[in-house]
Amino acid sequence: MERKVIVIVGPTCSGKTKLSISLAEKMNGEIISADSRQIYKYLDIGTAKPLPEELRKVKHHFVDCFEPEGDYNVSKFETDALNIIEKLFAENKTPILCGGSGLYIKALVDGIFNTIDVDVEFREELKKNRELFGNEHLYEELKKVDPVSAANMLPQNWKRVMRALEVYHLSGVPIRQFQEIYKRDNVNISFVQFGLNWERQILYKNIEKRVDKMIGDGLVDEVEKILSKGYSKELNSLNTVGYKEIISFLNNEYPLERAIELIKRNTRRFAKRQMTWFRKDERINWIDVTNDKDFSSAESFVRETFGRFEK
């Protein structure tokens, strides 16, 4: 069997799961989820996790794997996903990588070494903190997450400190460990990438409908149940769109109507950032989608392009 992987990317609410399931059913495939939140248990409605009947139709990897406080990162994902892909090749199955977490996708396609780029928003936050609190503040933050690297730096070398914090933020791996423990063998895998492209205003309307459905499906109850299990409101997995706004509502910071408005606004902004990320990759074959009827032709295009792709 050829060592090829289908990759389906796109912004939130673009139909990636729907297309991937349809492809998997017809191509003897299994889905590798590249969603940094769906990997956690109990975060179902707010992450638009595949429904139980969809999970029964097609085997999904990296869905419902860890408790919400779990410490999973892009480096672990790359290693684990490559192992699953090799297993699927051995079983003559088609691996289908599907998700909107650009960092996870890029780590698997290109390797974590080539993935550690610049997180503009995080870097601006670090710069602000440096202006407010000084070099020592950044240095103390680095000591908390990566004491080995910190021991080999001085606070005044703030650019190096900032970069080390940035690498850890993006990957969960201390920067010095890259040279010492990381080595990606030549995996000899072709990743054939496809992106779902919606006209922006249509996508935004779809986002608003999805958020309304999430509320109707019980997002508030979901958040309450998660917190009732004893999980902290401060968890990284809950400090994300859909959850943080509902938590603020439950804290009486604003009414539910305002929480819904913020979820819609923040999801639109998130979708815009996703498209900015994916647009940088010229290897992605973009498929224009205007409505659900277009998915049949999108599926045909993926299968045809994937079939004739040669490395």
XYZ file of C-alpha atoms in Angstrom:
311
model
C 0.000 0.000 0.000
C 1.197 3.513 -0.797
C 2.294 5.514 2.230
C -0.113 8.409 1.764
C -2.271 10.266 4.273
C -5.328 12.383 3.491
C -5.320 15.662 5.429
C -8.556 17.656 5.789
C -8.145 21.160 7.240
C -10.168 24.328 7.489
C -11.716 26.720 9.977
C -14.146 25.709 12.669
C -17.646 24.916 11.397
C -16.465 24.184 7.837
C -17.575 20.547 7.659
C -14.246 18.794 8.146
C -15.724 15.990 10.253
C -18.573 15.365 7.823
C -16.236 15.090 4.836
C -13.713 12.945 6.704
C -16.326 10.435 7.868
C -17.720 10.117 4.351
C -14.223 9.545 2.951
C -13.343 7.024 5.657
C -16.475 4.983 4.960
C -15.674 4.733 1.259
C -11.894 4.335 1.502
C -11.475 1.861 4.364
C -10.124 4.673 6.496
C -9.768 5.736 10.093
C -9.737 9.316 11.325
C -6.878 10.896 13.253
C -8.312 13.941 14.991
C -6.017 16.972 15.028
C -8.101 18.942 17.497
C -6.308 20.020 20.655
C -9.565 20.088 22.672
C -11.518 17.057 21.466
C -8.802 14.878 22.953
C -10.223 15.654 26.423
C -13.118 13.815 28.038
C -16.369 15.637 28.927
C -15.651 18.544 26.549
C -18.267 17.420 24.044
C -20.747 20.115 23.037
C -18.325 23.028 23.287
C -15.764 21.336 21.031
C -18.333 20.063 18.497
C -16.995 16.579 19.169
C -18.227 13.884 16.736
C -21.537 12.418 17.904
C -21.656 8.877 19.349
C -23.260 7.561 16.161
C -20.465 9.143 14.094
C -17.838 7.578 16.337
C -19.536 4.215 15.852
C -19.485 4.614 12.072
C -15.759 5.262 11.799
C -12.865 4.726 14.190
C -11.563 8.040 15.535
C -8.185 8.462 17.217
C -7.413 11.239 19.734
C -11.019 11.744 20.847
C -11.948 11.327 24.541
C -8.469 10.192 25.569
C -7.542 12.274 28.615
C -9.043 13.976 31.646
C -9.505 17.761 31.234
C -6.487 18.479 33.423
C -4.291 16.235 31.283
C -1.011 17.608 29.987
C -0.950 16.730 26.299
C 1.072 18.687 23.773
C 1.981 18.889 20.117
C 5.230 16.968 20.542
C 3.418 13.982 22.051
C 0.782 14.215 19.342
C 3.368 13.988 16.574
C 4.908 10.847 18.059
C 1.600 9.153 18.846
C -0.011 10.033 15.518
C 2.951 8.700 13.523
C 2.670 5.407 15.405
C -1.030 5.176 14.569
C -0.374 5.973 10.907
C 2.202 3.182 10.697
C -0.315 0.790 12.272
C -2.978 1.781 9.735
C -0.556 1.303 6.845
C 0.195 -2.193 8.158
C -3.546 -2.914 8.180
C -3.973 -1.571 4.614
C -6.203 1.239 5.850
C -6.291 4.878 4.757
C -5.251 7.360 7.481
C -7.332 10.539 7.374
C -5.942 13.421 9.414
C -8.722 15.879 10.201
C -8.759 19.019 12.306
C -8.388 22.731 12.739
C -5.429 22.855 15.134
C -2.844 24.169 12.701
C 0.110 23.495 14.977
C -0.841 19.823 15.339
C -1.273 19.460 11.580
C 2.047 21.138 10.808
C 3.912 19.110 13.433
C 2.764 15.877 11.848
C 3.285 16.970 8.247
C 6.648 18.707 8.702
C 8.010 17.569 12.051
C 8.087 19.502 15.306
C 11.489 21.069 14.520
C 10.024 22.887 11.545
C 6.862 23.781 13.446
C 8.157 26.014 16.216
C 7.432 29.346 14.605
C 6.454 32.645 16.170
C 3.222 33.002 18.132
C 2.630 36.711 17.573
C -0.084 37.092 20.216
C 1.891 35.234 22.884
C 5.048 37.185 22.066
C 3.187 40.489 22.378
C 1.880 39.344 25.750
C 5.439 38.544 26.864
C 6.673 41.941 25.663
C 3.899 43.663 27.602
C 4.769 41.735 30.760
C 8.426 42.648 30.324
C 7.548 46.340 30.028
C 5.352 46.146 33.114
C 7.389 43.858 35.363
C 10.898 43.719 33.914
C 13.310 41.016 32.750
C 13.262 39.183 36.082
C 9.545 38.455 35.711
C 10.067 36.652 32.393
C 13.044 34.818 33.840
C 11.021 33.606 36.840
C 8.296 32.378 34.484
C 10.888 30.392 32.542
C 12.282 28.882 35.746
C 8.815 27.510 36.530
C 8.394 25.617 33.250
C 11.967 25.019 32.080
C 14.486 25.359 34.938
C 17.273 23.640 32.985
C 17.184 26.242 30.214
C 16.806 29.054 32.734
C 19.953 27.909 34.547
C 21.891 28.465 31.328
C 20.561 31.971 30.692
C 20.712 35.354 32.357
C 17.621 37.529 32.952
C 19.132 40.337 30.877
C 19.254 38.036 27.847
C 15.524 38.597 27.640
C 15.210 37.694 23.941
C 16.555 34.197 24.606
C 14.323 33.890 27.660
C 11.327 34.990 25.624
C 12.087 32.492 22.856
C 12.427 29.651 25.363
C 9.054 30.573 26.863
C 7.552 30.738 23.392
C 8.850 27.289 22.416
C 7.521 25.782 25.621
C 4.160 27.515 25.134
C 3.802 26.142 21.603
C 5.140 22.644 22.127
C 5.234 21.798 25.815
C 8.869 20.765 25.296
C 11.855 22.622 26.858
C 13.935 24.265 24.158
C 17.226 22.627 25.169
C 15.721 19.166 24.859
C 15.242 19.592 21.114
C 18.944 19.212 20.393
C 19.348 16.476 22.992
C 16.383 14.122 22.612
C 14.461 15.003 19.483
C 15.176 13.250 16.241
C 12.603 12.537 13.586
C 13.521 9.710 11.260
C 12.710 9.980 7.590
C 9.138 8.722 7.801
C 8.693 8.633 4.019
C 5.013 9.549 4.183
C 3.163 11.736 1.708
C 0.613 14.037 3.322
C -1.936 15.140 0.714
C -3.659 18.216 2.113
C -7.119 19.583 1.345
C -8.777 22.676 2.800
C -12.448 23.621 2.960
C -12.936 27.228 1.943
C -16.226 28.994 2.697
C -17.187 32.532 1.762
C -16.623 34.413 4.997
C -20.152 35.682 5.625
C -21.673 32.243 5.014
C -19.143 30.688 7.397
C -19.968 33.300 10.033
C -23.689 32.546 9.719
C -22.912 28.842 10.137
C -20.898 29.672 13.242
C -23.805 31.609 14.748
C -26.187 28.714 14.053
C -23.764 26.250 15.619
C -23.360 28.339 18.765
C -27.142 28.614 19.130
C -27.378 24.841 18.729
C -24.652 24.301 21.326
C -26.630 26.367 23.823
C -29.807 24.473 22.934
C -27.992 21.152 23.284
C -26.960 22.013 26.836
C -23.547 23.704 26.794
C -24.252 25.448 30.103
C -25.162 22.131 31.739
C -22.018 20.559 30.276
C -19.809 23.216 31.856
C -21.603 22.916 35.197
C -21.115 19.146 35.191
C -17.407 19.483 34.397
C -16.927 21.927 37.266
C -19.024 19.750 39.603
C -16.514 16.944 39.044
C -13.955 19.118 40.792
C -12.039 20.378 37.762
C -10.537 23.844 38.118
C -11.924 26.751 36.135
C -8.309 27.670 35.419
C -7.510 24.574 33.336
C -6.043 25.301 29.904
C -8.674 23.065 28.315
C -11.437 25.232 29.806
C -9.736 28.542 29.037
C -10.917 28.247 25.445
C -13.741 29.617 23.328
C -17.134 28.358 24.439
C -16.049 27.322 27.896
C -14.427 30.447 29.290
C -17.464 32.572 28.370
C -19.908 30.173 30.033
C -17.692 30.002 33.124
C -17.776 33.808 33.319
C -21.571 33.657 33.020
C -21.721 31.123 35.859
C -19.520 33.485 37.875
C -22.211 36.165 37.371
C -19.840 38.359 35.385
C -22.480 38.910 32.690
C -25.846 37.462 31.549
C -26.188 34.409 29.317
C -27.113 36.552 26.310
C -23.773 38.341 26.590
C -21.935 35.027 26.932
C -23.557 33.802 23.720
C -22.588 37.010 21.905
C -18.994 36.616 23.057
C -18.816 32.962 22.013
C -20.009 33.909 18.529
C -17.576 36.813 18.276
C -14.619 34.844 19.609
C -15.395 31.872 17.372
C -15.449 34.154 14.326
C -12.070 35.551 15.343
C -10.735 32.043 15.899
C -11.918 30.969 12.433
C -10.166 33.978 10.907
C -6.894 33.061 12.655
C -7.228 29.468 11.472
C -7.600 30.561 7.852
C -4.633 32.931 8.167
C -2.529 30.000 9.408
C -3.623 27.538 6.735
C -3.367 30.059 3.889
C 0.391 30.195 4.447
C 0.740 26.573 3.313
C 0.788 26.479 -0.482
C 0.595 22.665 -0.475
C -3.064 22.721 0.557
C -5.575 22.000 -2.216
C -8.453 24.366 -1.514
C -12.048 23.346 -2.174
C -14.689 26.078 -2.386
C -17.845 25.220 -0.461
C -21.065 27.236 -0.483
C -23.566 24.746 0.954
C -23.960 21.135 2.062
C -24.595 19.985 -1.513
C -20.989 20.819 -2.404
C -19.645 18.058 -0.163
C -20.373 15.367 -2.729
C -18.163 17.061 -5.317
C -15.591 17.858 -2.604
C -15.409 14.178 -1.729
C -14.935 13.220 -5.378
C -12.185 15.814 -5.767
C -10.324 14.513 -2.712
C -10.518 10.900 -3.833
C -9.422 11.702 -7.385
C -6.542 13.972 -6.344
C -5.395 11.582 -3.627
C -5.508 8.661 -6.048
C -3.180 10.255 -8.580
C -0.875 11.986 -6.110
C 2.769 11.013 -6.420
C 5.466 12.201 -4.057
